[in-house]
CSV table of C-alpha atoms and ligand atoms in Angstrom, one decimal:
chain,number,residue,atom,x,y,z
A,125,MET,CA,6.5,-13.6,56.9
A,126,LEU,CA,5.0,-16.7,55.3
A,127,GLU,CA,4.7,-19.7,57.5
A,128,ILE,CA,3.8,-23.2,56.3
A,129,GLU,CA,3.5,-25.5,59.3
A,130,ASN,CA,3.2,-29.3,59.1
A,131,VAL,CA,0.9,-29.1,56.1
A,132,THR,CA,-0.7,-32.3,54.8
A,133,ALA,CA,-3.0,-32.2,51.7
A,134,GLY,CA,-4.2,-34.4,48.9
A,135,TYR,CA,-7.0,-35.3,46.6
A,136,GLY,CA,-9.5,-38.0,47.6
A,137,THR,CA,-7.6,-40.9,49.0
A,138,LEU,CA,-4.3,-39.6,47.6
A,139,THR,CA,-1.9,-37.7,49.9
A,140,ALA,CA,0.1,-35.3,47.7
A,141,LEU,CA,1.8,-33.4,50.5
A,142,GLN,CA,2.9,-34.8,53.8
A,143,ASP,CA,3.9,-32.8,56.8
A,144,VAL,CA,5.7,-30.0,55.0
A,145,SER,CA,6.9,-27.0,56.9
A,146,LEU,CA,8.6,-23.8,55.6
A,147,HIS,CA,9.2,-20.4,57.2
A,148,LEU,CA,10.0,-17.5,54.9
A,149,ALA,CA,10.9,-14.0,55.9
A,150,SER,CA,9.4,-11.1,53.9
A,151,GLY,CA,11.1,-10.6,50.6
A,152,ALA,CA,12.8,-14.0,50.6
A,153,ARG,CA,13.4,-16.0,47.4
A,154,ILE,CA,12.9,-19.8,47.4
A,155,GLY,CA,13.0,-22.4,44.7
A,156,ILE,CA,10.8,-25.5,45.0
A,157,PHE,CA,12.1,-28.5,43.1
A,158,GLY,CA,11.2,-32.2,42.6
A,159,HIS,CA,10.1,-34.8,40.1
A,160,ASN,CA,6.8,-34.8,38.3
A,161,GLY,CA,4.1,-35.5,40.8
A,162,ALA,CA,6.2,-34.6,43.8
A,163,GLY,CA,3.6,-32.1,45.1
A,164,LYS,CA,5.1,-28.8,44.0
A,165,THR,CA,1.9,-27.4,42.4
A,166,THR,CA,-0.1,-28.8,45.3
A,167,LEU,CA,2.1,-26.8,47.7
A,168,LEU,CA,1.5,-23.5,45.8
A,169,SER,CA,-2.2,-24.3,45.6
A,170,VAL,CA,-2.4,-24.9,49.4
A,171,ILE,CA,-0.6,-21.6,50.1
A,172,VAL,CA,-3.2,-19.6,48.1
A,173,GLY,CA,-6.1,-21.7,49.5
A,174,LEU,CA,-7.0,-23.4,46.2
A,175,VAL,CA,-6.5,-26.9,47.6
A,176,ALA,CA,-7.7,-27.5,51.1
A,177,ARG,CA,-5.2,-28.7,53.7
A,178,ARG,CA,-6.0,-31.7,55.8
A,179,ALA,CA,-3.7,-30.7,58.6
A,180,GLY,CA,-1.3,-27.9,59.5
A,181,HIS,CA,-1.3,-24.2,59.0
A,182,VAL,CA,-0.5,-21.5,56.4
A,183,ARG,CA,0.0,-18.1,57.9
A,184,PHE,CA,0.8,-14.8,56.3
A,185,ASP,CA,2.1,-12.1,58.6
A,186,GLY,CA,0.7,-14.1,61.5
A,187,VAL,CA,-2.8,-14.5,60.1
A,188,GLU,CA,-4.1,-17.9,58.8
A,189,ILE,CA,-4.8,-17.9,55.1
A,190,ALA,CA,-8.5,-18.7,54.4
A,191,GLN,CA,-9.1,-21.8,52.4
A,192,GLY,CA,-11.1,-21.6,49.2
A,193,ARG,CA,-11.2,-17.8,49.2
A,194,VAL,CA,-8.5,-17.0,46.6
A,195,PRO,CA,-9.6,-13.4,45.8
A,196,GLU,CA,-9.3,-12.5,49.4
A,197,THR,CA,-5.8,-14.1,49.6
A,198,VAL,CA,-4.8,-12.1,46.5
A,199,ARG,CA,-6.1,-8.9,48.1
A,200,ARG,CA,-4.0,-9.7,51.1
A,201,GLY,CA,-0.9,-9.7,48.9
A,202,ILE,CA,-0.3,-13.2,47.6
A,203,ALA,CA,-0.3,-13.6,43.8
A,204,PHE,CA,-0.2,-17.0,42.1
A,205,VAL,CA,0.8,-17.4,38.4
A,206,PRO,CA,-0.3,-21.0,37.5
A,207,GLN,CA,1.5,-23.0,34.8
A,208,GLY,CA,0.7,-21.9,31.2
A,209,HIS,CA,-0.1,-18.5,29.7
A,210,ASN,CA,-2.9,-17.0,31.7
A,211,VAL,CA,-3.8,-14.0,29.7
A,212,PHE,CA,-7.0,-12.8,28.0
A,213,PRO,CA,-6.1,-13.5,24.4
A,214,ASN,CA,-8.6,-11.2,22.8
A,215,LEU,CA,-7.7,-8.1,25.0
A,216,SER,CA,-4.8,-5.9,24.3
A,217,VAL,CA,-1.6,-6.1,26.5
A,218,GLU,CA,-2.6,-2.9,28.4
A,219,ARG,CA,-6.2,-4.0,28.9
A,220,ASN,CA,-5.0,-7.3,30.4
A,221,LEU,CA,-2.9,-5.3,32.9
A,222,HIS,CA,-5.8,-3.0,33.7
A,223,VAL,CA,-8.2,-5.9,34.2
A,224,ALA,CA,-5.7,-7.7,36.5
A,225,GLY,CA,-5.3,-4.5,38.6
A,226,LEU,CA,-9.0,-3.6,38.7
A,227,LEU,CA,-9.2,-3.7,42.5
A,228,PHE,CA,-5.8,-2.1,42.8
A,229,ASP,CA,-4.0,1.0,41.5
A,230,ARG,CA,-4.4,1.2,37.8
A,231,GLY,CA,-1.5,3.7,37.6
A,232,PHE,CA,0.8,0.9,38.7
A,233,VAL,CA,0.9,-0.2,35.0
A,234,LYS,CA,3.8,2.4,34.6
A,235,GLU,CA,5.9,0.4,37.1
A,236,VAL,CA,5.1,-2.9,35.3
A,237,PHE,CA,6.2,-1.3,32.0
A,238,LYS,CA,9.5,-0.3,33.6
A,239,VAL,CA,10.2,-3.9,34.5
A,240,PHE,CA,9.0,-5.3,31.2
A,241,PRO,CA,9.7,-2.6,28.5
A,242,VAL,CA,8.6,-5.1,25.8
A,243,LEU,CA,5.0,-5.0,27.2
A,244,ASP,CA,5.1,-1.2,26.8
A,245,GLU,CA,6.2,-1.5,23.2
A,246,ARG,CA,3.3,-3.9,22.6
A,247,ARG,CA,0.7,-2.3,24.8
A,248,SER,CA,-1.9,-2.2,22.0
A,249,GLN,CA,-1.2,-5.6,20.6
A,250,ARG,CA,-3.7,-8.4,21.2
A,251,ALA,CA,-2.3,-10.6,23.9
A,252,GLY,CA,-3.1,-13.8,22.0
A,253,SER,CA,-0.7,-12.7,19.3
A,254,LEU,CA,2.3,-12.3,21.6
A,255,SER,CA,5.0,-14.9,21.6
A,256,GLY,CA,5.2,-17.5,24.4
A,257,GLY,CA,7.8,-15.6,26.2
A,258,GLU,CA,6.0,-12.3,25.9
A,259,GLN,CA,2.8,-13.9,27.2
A,260,GLN,CA,4.7,-15.2,30.2
A,261,MET,CA,5.9,-11.7,30.9
A,262,LEU,CA,2.4,-10.4,30.6
A,263,ALA,CA,1.1,-13.1,33.0
A,264,LEU,CA,3.8,-11.9,35.4
A,265,GLY,CA,3.0,-8.3,34.8
A,266,MET,CA,-0.7,-9.1,35.6
A,267,ALA,CA,0.3,-10.6,38.9
A,268,LEU,CA,2.4,-7.6,39.6
A,269,MET,CA,-0.6,-5.3,39.1
A,270,THR,CA,-1.9,-6.6,42.4
A,271,GLN,CA,1.3,-5.3,44.0
A,272,PRO,CA,1.8,-8.6,45.8
A,273,LYS,CA,4.0,-9.1,48.8
A,274,TRP,CA,4.5,-12.7,47.6
A,275,LEU,CA,4.7,-14.0,44.0
A,276,LEU,CA,4.0,-17.7,43.6
A,277,LEU,CA,5.2,-19.0,40.2
A,278,ASP,CA,4.5,-22.4,38.8
A,279,GLU,CA,7.2,-23.3,36.3
A,280,PRO,CA,7.5,-19.9,34.7
A,281,SER,CA,10.4,-20.9,32.4
A,282,THR,CA,8.5,-23.7,30.6
A,283,GLY,CA,8.8,-23.4,26.9
A,284,LEU,CA,11.1,-20.5,26.9
A,285,ALA,CA,14.4,-20.3,25.1
A,286,PRO,CA,17.6,-20.2,27.3
A,287,VAL,CA,18.2,-16.5,26.6
A,288,ILE,CA,14.6,-15.6,27.5
A,289,VAL,CA,15.0,-17.7,30.7
A,290,ARG,CA,18.0,-15.6,31.6
A,291,ASN,CA,16.0,-12.4,31.0
A,292,LEU,CA,13.2,-13.8,33.1
A,293,VAL,CA,15.6,-14.6,36.0
A,294,ALA,CA,17.0,-11.0,35.8
A,295,GLN,CA,13.5,-9.5,35.7
A,296,LEU,CA,12.3,-11.6,38.7
A,297,HIS,CA,15.4,-10.4,40.6
A,298,GLN,CA,14.6,-6.9,39.7
A,299,VAL,CA,11.0,-7.3,41.0
A,300,ASN,CA,12.3,-8.7,44.2
A,301,GLN,CA,14.8,-5.8,44.7
A,302,ALA,CA,12.5,-3.0,43.5
A,303,PHE,CA,9.3,-3.9,45.3
A,304,GLY,CA,10.6,-6.3,48.0
A,305,THR,CA,8.3,-9.0,46.6
A,306,GLY,CA,9.0,-12.5,48.0
A,307,LEU,CA,9.4,-15.2,45.3
A,308,VAL,CA,8.3,-18.8,45.6
A,309,VAL,CA,9.3,-20.4,42.3
A,310,VAL,CA,8.5,-24.0,41.3
A,311,GLU,CA,10.9,-25.0,38.5
A,312,GLN,CA,12.3,-27.9,36.5
A,313,ASN,CA,15.1,-25.7,35.4
A,314,VAL,CA,17.1,-26.1,38.6
A,315,PRO,CA,20.5,-24.5,37.6
A,316,ALA,CA,18.8,-21.3,36.3
A,317,THR,CA,16.6,-21.0,39.4
A,318,LEU,CA,19.5,-21.5,41.8
A,319,LYS,CA,21.0,-18.3,40.4
A,320,LEU,CA,17.8,-16.4,41.4
A,321,VAL,CA,16.9,-17.9,44.8
A,322,GLU,CA,18.5,-17.9,48.2
A,323,HIS,CA,16.7,-20.9,49.6
A,324,ALA,CA,15.7,-24.3,48.2
A,325,LEU,CA,13.2,-27.0,49.0
A,326,ILE,CA,13.1,-30.4,47.4
A,327,LEU,CA,10.0,-32.4,47.5
A,328,LYS,CA,9.9,-36.1,46.9
A,329,SER,CA,6.6,-38.0,47.0
A,330,GLY,CA,5.0,-35.1,48.9
A,331,ARG,CA,7.7,-34.9,51.6
A,332,SER,CA,10.4,-32.4,52.1
A,333,VAL,CA,13.8,-34.2,51.6
A,334,PHE,CA,16.0,-31.1,51.5
A,335,GLN,CA,15.7,-27.6,52.8
A,336,GLY,CA,18.6,-25.2,52.9
A,337,GLU,CA,20.6,-22.6,51.1
A,338,ALA,CA,20.5,-22.5,47.3
A,339,ARG,CA,24.3,-22.1,47.4
A,340,GLU,CA,24.6,-25.3,49.4
A,341,LEU,CA,22.5,-27.2,46.9
A,342,ALA,CA,24.3,-25.7,43.9
A,343,ALA,CA,27.6,-26.9,45.3
A,344,LYS,CA,26.4,-30.5,45.7
A,345,PRO,CA,28.2,-32.7,43.2
A,346,ASP,CA,25.4,-35.3,43.6
A,347,LEU,CA,22.7,-32.7,43.1
A,348,TRP,CA,20.7,-34.9,40.7
A,349,GLU,CA,20.6,-37.7,43.2
A,350,TRP,CA,18.2,-35.7,45.4
A,351,PHE,CA,15.6,-35.9,42.7
B,170,ATP,N1,-6.8,-32.3,41.0
B,170,ATP,C1,-6.2,-33.4,41.3
B,170,ATP,N2,-6.9,-34.5,41.5
B,170,ATP,C2,-6.4,-35.7,41.8
B,170,ATP,N3,-5.0,-35.9,42.0
B,170,ATP,C3,-4.3,-34.8,41.8
B,170,ATP,C4,-4.8,-33.5,41.4
B,170,ATP,N4,-3.8,-32.7,41.3
B,170,ATP,C5,-2.7,-33.4,41.5
B,170,ATP,N5,-2.9,-34.6,41.8
B,170,ATP,C6,-1.9,-35.7,42.2
B,170,ATP,O1,-1.2,-35.2,43.3
B,170,ATP,C7,0.2,-35.5,43.1
B,170,ATP,C8,1.0,-34.3,43.2
B,170,ATP,O2,0.7,-33.5,42.1
B,170,ATP,P1,1.3,-32.0,41.8
B,170,ATP,O3,0.6,-31.5,40.7
B,170,ATP,O4,1.4,-31.3,43.1
B,170,ATP,O5,2.8,-32.4,41.4
B,170,ATP,P2,4.0,-31.5,40.8
B,170,ATP,O6,5.2,-31.7,41.6
B,170,ATP,O7,3.5,-30.1,40.5
B,170,ATP,O8,4.2,-32.3,39.4
B,170,ATP,P3,4.7,-31.7,37.9
B,170,ATP,O9,6.2,-31.4,38.0
B,170,ATP,O10,4.3,-32.8,37.0
B,170,ATP,O11,3.9,-30.4,37.7
B,170,ATP,C9,0.3,-36.3,41.8
B,170,ATP,O12,0.3,-37.7,42.1
B,170,ATP,C10,-1.0,-35.9,41.1
B,170,ATP,O13,-1.4,-37.0,40.2
B,171,MG,MG1,3.2,-29.0,38.8
């Protein structure tokens, strides 16, 4: 269970997130949508404790998430994949996975290769020479090495071709089903993400303006007016 309760957060005098609440059962899949600057990245950052909250609570399985102690949060089972390709370019694919899983079970790399066979094929290749899509898969694989209960993804489909996005959606679904990993996915690609998630949250100027079933949002003819 991931509980975000009346969270307000910001930077200096700016309030980027205002009184946002969200309750997610273990293994749930949610999409977070909204315009640029709506507070999506801030929400993920608050969940992992990268950005301090000014008010409210974030609890994981009933225990408050410590602020500013990200490694501890990761060890508790929350993995965050920030925007961009977060890999060590000069290390091989396999070495990247081992480094990411240092504090965890190194043997789990076999499971990661099952989800992303392309990483297995390229296990000895320098990560910096992978294509953008492959680097995104590697970043996801690195997060999986921590065997998280929750995977927080900030715009994972950015820069990927439509066919790769479809693959990614299928792979994330597989991760959710195979390991029971909950997914919190921030995306600009709303239609693709609505195929993956069950729940949706729309942020506007830091406030929640819609929370409900993804199906309900997908069926709205005026979907775009929410943004
Ligand atoms: N480190 C920071 N210092 C100061 N202001 C920040 C910082 N990070 C974000 N902001 C501001 O907080 C607000 C919310 O930013 P945030 O990054 O959460 O938006 P977002 O919804 O992720 O946008 P995008 O879709 O462009 O990634 C914006 O007005 C932004 O300028
Ligand atoms: Mg962002």
